[in-house]
Short mmCIF file of C-alpha atoms in Angstrom, two decimals:
data_model
loop_
_atom_site.label_atom_id
_atom_site.label_comp_id
_atom_site.label_asym_id
_atom_site.label_seq_id
_atom_site.Cartn_x
_atom_site.Cartn_y
_atom_site.Cartn_z
CA ARG A 1 2.57 19.82 -27.49
CA VAL A 2 2.48 23.33 -26.09
CA ALA A 3 5.40 25.62 -26.87
CA VAL A 4 6.06 28.43 -24.41
CA VAL A 5 8.09 31.22 -26.02
CA GLY A 6 9.20 34.76 -25.31
CA ALA A 7 12.17 36.99 -24.65
CA GLU A 8 14.42 36.33 -21.68
CA SER A 9 12.99 36.67 -18.20
CA THR A 10 9.34 36.49 -19.24
CA GLY A 11 8.60 33.48 -17.03
CA LYS A 12 8.76 30.64 -19.58
CA THR A 13 10.47 28.10 -17.34
CA THR A 14 8.40 28.94 -14.28
CA LEU A 15 5.18 28.74 -16.30
CA CYS A 16 6.17 25.39 -17.82
CA LEU A 17 6.95 23.99 -14.36
CA ARG A 18 3.64 25.21 -12.94
CA LEU A 19 1.61 23.92 -15.90
CA ALA A 20 3.29 20.51 -15.84
CA GLU A 21 2.51 20.27 -12.12
CA ILE A 22 -1.13 21.36 -12.57
CA TYR A 23 -1.77 18.97 -15.48
CA GLY A 24 0.22 16.08 -14.00
CA THR A 25 2.57 15.84 -16.95
CA ARG A 26 6.09 16.62 -18.15
CA PHE A 27 7.87 19.67 -19.44
CA VAL A 28 10.92 20.03 -21.66
CA PRO A 29 13.53 22.42 -20.24
CA GLU A 30 15.28 24.86 -22.55
CA HIS A 31 18.26 22.89 -23.82
CA ALA A 32 20.30 26.00 -24.72
CA ARG A 33 20.18 27.10 -21.07
CA ALA A 34 21.40 23.71 -19.85
CA LEU A 35 24.13 23.70 -22.49
CA ALA A 36 25.25 27.21 -21.52
CA GLU A 37 25.38 26.23 -17.84
CA ALA A 38 27.46 23.16 -18.71
CA ARG A 39 29.86 25.40 -20.66
CA GLY A 40 30.35 27.95 -17.91
CA GLY A 41 27.76 30.34 -19.31
CA ILE A 42 29.38 30.55 -22.72
CA LEU A 43 27.67 29.62 -25.97
CA ASP A 44 28.88 30.28 -29.46
CA GLU A 45 27.02 30.04 -32.75
CA ASP A 46 28.19 26.46 -33.31
CA ALA A 47 26.57 25.43 -30.03
CA ILE A 48 23.16 26.70 -31.18
CA GLU A 49 22.60 23.83 -33.59
CA LEU A 50 23.67 21.41 -30.86
CA ALA A 51 21.17 23.08 -28.52
CA ALA A 52 18.42 22.83 -31.17
CA ARG A 53 19.06 19.14 -31.75
CA GLY A 54 19.11 18.57 -28.00
CA GLN A 55 15.77 20.36 -27.69
CA ILE A 56 14.27 18.09 -30.35
CA ALA A 57 15.65 14.93 -28.72
CA ALA A 58 14.37 15.98 -25.30
CA GLU A 59 10.91 16.79 -26.69
CA ASP A 60 10.64 13.46 -28.46
CA ALA A 61 11.85 11.51 -25.42
CA LEU A 62 9.61 13.29 -22.91
CA ALA A 63 6.56 13.18 -25.21
CA ARG A 64 6.50 9.42 -24.71
CA HIS A 65 6.02 9.94 -20.97
CA ALA A 66 3.71 12.95 -20.98
CA HIS A 67 0.11 12.75 -19.85
CA ARG A 68 -2.13 14.29 -22.56
CA VAL A 69 0.06 17.39 -22.98
CA LEU A 70 3.78 18.23 -23.07
CA PHE A 71 4.99 21.73 -22.21
CA CYS A 72 8.07 22.86 -24.14
CA ASP A 73 10.19 25.68 -22.70
CA THR A 74 10.93 27.28 -26.11
CA GLU A 75 10.94 26.00 -29.67
CA LEU A 76 13.31 26.30 -32.61
CA SER A 77 12.08 29.53 -34.19
CA THR A 78 12.76 31.28 -30.88
CA VAL A 79 16.17 29.62 -30.64
CA LYS A 80 16.88 31.01 -34.11
CA LEU A 81 15.79 34.53 -33.10
CA TRP A 82 17.93 34.38 -29.98
CA SER A 83 20.94 33.21 -32.02
CA GLU A 84 20.44 36.08 -34.48
CA ARG A 85 20.32 38.50 -31.57
CA MET A 86 23.48 37.16 -29.93
CA PHE A 87 25.60 36.27 -32.97
CA GLY A 88 24.04 38.14 -35.89
CA SER A 89 23.03 34.89 -37.59
CA ALA A 90 21.74 31.39 -36.90
CA PRO A 91 22.71 27.96 -38.18
CA ALA A 92 21.24 27.36 -41.64
CA GLY A 93 19.56 24.12 -40.62
CA LEU A 94 17.25 25.64 -37.99
CA ASP A 95 14.49 26.60 -40.42
CA ALA A 96 14.25 23.05 -41.77
CA LEU A 97 14.33 21.55 -38.29
CA ASN A 98 11.65 24.00 -37.12
CA ALA A 99 9.34 23.26 -40.06
CA ALA A 100 9.15 19.64 -38.90
CA ARG A 101 8.16 20.58 -35.32
CA PRO A 102 4.40 21.14 -35.07
CA TYR A 103 2.82 22.37 -31.86
CA ASP A 104 -0.83 22.19 -30.89
CA LEU A 105 -0.55 25.52 -29.06
CA THR A 106 2.03 28.26 -28.67
CA LEU A 107 1.94 30.55 -25.66
CA VAL A 108 3.82 33.81 -26.34
CA LEU A 109 4.91 35.47 -23.10
CA ARG A 110 5.31 39.21 -23.56
CA ALA A 111 8.17 41.17 -22.01
CA ASP A 112 5.88 43.38 -19.91
CA VAL A 113 7.17 42.04 -16.59
CA PRO A 114 10.28 43.17 -14.74
CA PHE A 115 13.57 41.51 -15.68
CA VAL A 116 14.60 38.91 -13.10
CA GLY A 117 18.21 37.80 -13.11
CA SER A 118 21.73 39.10 -13.17
CA PRO A 119 21.83 42.88 -13.61
CA ALA A 120 24.72 42.34 -16.04
CA ARG A 121 22.27 40.53 -18.37
CA ASP A 122 19.52 43.13 -18.10
CA GLU A 123 19.45 44.77 -21.54
CA PRO A 124 16.02 46.46 -21.86
CA ALA A 125 16.38 47.59 -25.49
CA GLU A 126 17.59 44.19 -26.69
CA ARG A 127 14.91 42.41 -24.67
CA ALA A 128 12.20 44.63 -26.19
CA ALA A 129 13.55 44.03 -29.70
CA LEU A 130 13.58 40.25 -29.17
CA ASP A 131 10.05 40.45 -27.74
CA ALA A 132 8.87 42.19 -30.93
CA ARG A 133 10.60 39.61 -33.13
CA VAL A 134 9.10 36.69 -31.19
CA VAL A 135 5.63 38.22 -31.53
CA ALA A 136 6.14 38.81 -35.26
CA ALA A 137 7.21 35.18 -35.72
CA HIS A 138 4.08 33.86 -33.96
CA ALA A 139 1.02 35.50 -35.44
CA PRO A 140 -1.94 35.38 -33.04
CA GLY A 141 -4.58 32.87 -34.04
CA ALA A 142 -6.34 29.74 -32.94
CA SER A 143 -3.09 28.01 -31.97
CA VAL A 144 -1.14 31.07 -30.72
CA VAL A 145 -2.06 32.94 -27.54
CA GLU A 146 -0.24 36.01 -26.23
CA LEU A 147 0.02 36.29 -22.46
CA ARG A 148 0.63 39.58 -20.64
CA GLY A 149 0.39 40.90 -17.14
CA THR A 150 1.40 39.54 -13.76
CA TRP A 151 2.76 36.06 -13.25
CA GLU A 152 -0.65 34.98 -11.93
CA GLN A 153 -2.49 36.52 -14.91
CA ARG A 154 -0.17 34.62 -17.25
CA LEU A 155 -0.88 31.36 -15.44
CA ILE A 156 -4.64 31.94 -15.61
CA GLY A 157 -4.45 32.77 -19.33
CA ALA A 158 -2.26 29.75 -20.03
CA ARG A 159 -4.59 27.41 -18.15
CA SER A 160 -7.56 28.75 -20.07
CA ALA A 161 -5.81 28.18 -23.41
CA VAL A 162 -4.62 24.69 -22.44
CA ASP A 163 -8.07 23.72 -21.14
CA ARG A 164 -9.62 24.81 -24.47
CA LEU A 165 -7.00 22.79 -26.33
CA LEU A 166 -7.64 19.66 -24.29
CA GLN A 167 -11.42 20.02 -24.66
CA GLN A 168 -11.25 20.28 -28.44
CA GLY A 169 -9.10 17.15 -28.79
CA ASP A 170 -7.41 16.24 -32.09
CA LEU A 171 -3.99 16.68 -30.49
CA LEU A 172 -0.77 15.75 -32.21
CA SER A 173 -0.34 12.78 -29.89
CA ALA A 174 -3.74 11.40 -30.87
CA ARG A 175 -3.06 11.97 -34.57
CA GLY A 176 0.32 10.26 -34.17
CA ARG A 177 -1.36 7.17 -32.72
CA GLN A 178 -3.84 7.18 -35.62
CA TRP A 179 -1.06 7.51 -38.18
CA ALA A 180 0.69 4.53 -36.58
CA LEU A 181 -2.51 2.49 -36.84
CA ASP A 182 -3.04 3.48 -40.47
CA ALA A 183 0.50 2.55 -41.50
#
């Protein structure tokens, strides 16, 4: 599983779509976005836990149909950060839910690209603050890669990281099959 995280309008959804197409697999859309669209663009703090549980359910369902890798358009620590930004807090259960969600790789998309979307939602200071919090929550390392630059540079960096991941093996899906055999 590859989590793709970042502040708003950093290209997460577009990158997930492109990567899923390139690798012939599936991607999990951001459930909070779908929930907001279904509710006329309005989410409240109570809806965040519903969105988180929907994200988990979608990941688990689509993982069964993915080919070698599943791209996830966000993960629960980012949902928590977004909730804290919007509402000042997040549902208490998100930390526990997040702890049980391992990812083989996390791609952190930096907010160094222009905002794309409704001008009413363009809040540069808030976007920069969320970007900093997302980066702080995902320390760079073997399983976390920060991506900057143009959309094409991000795609090239993501493909390089995913190719390395697939070459090294020992993915969660393979370990899950082994655990099932051992049980």
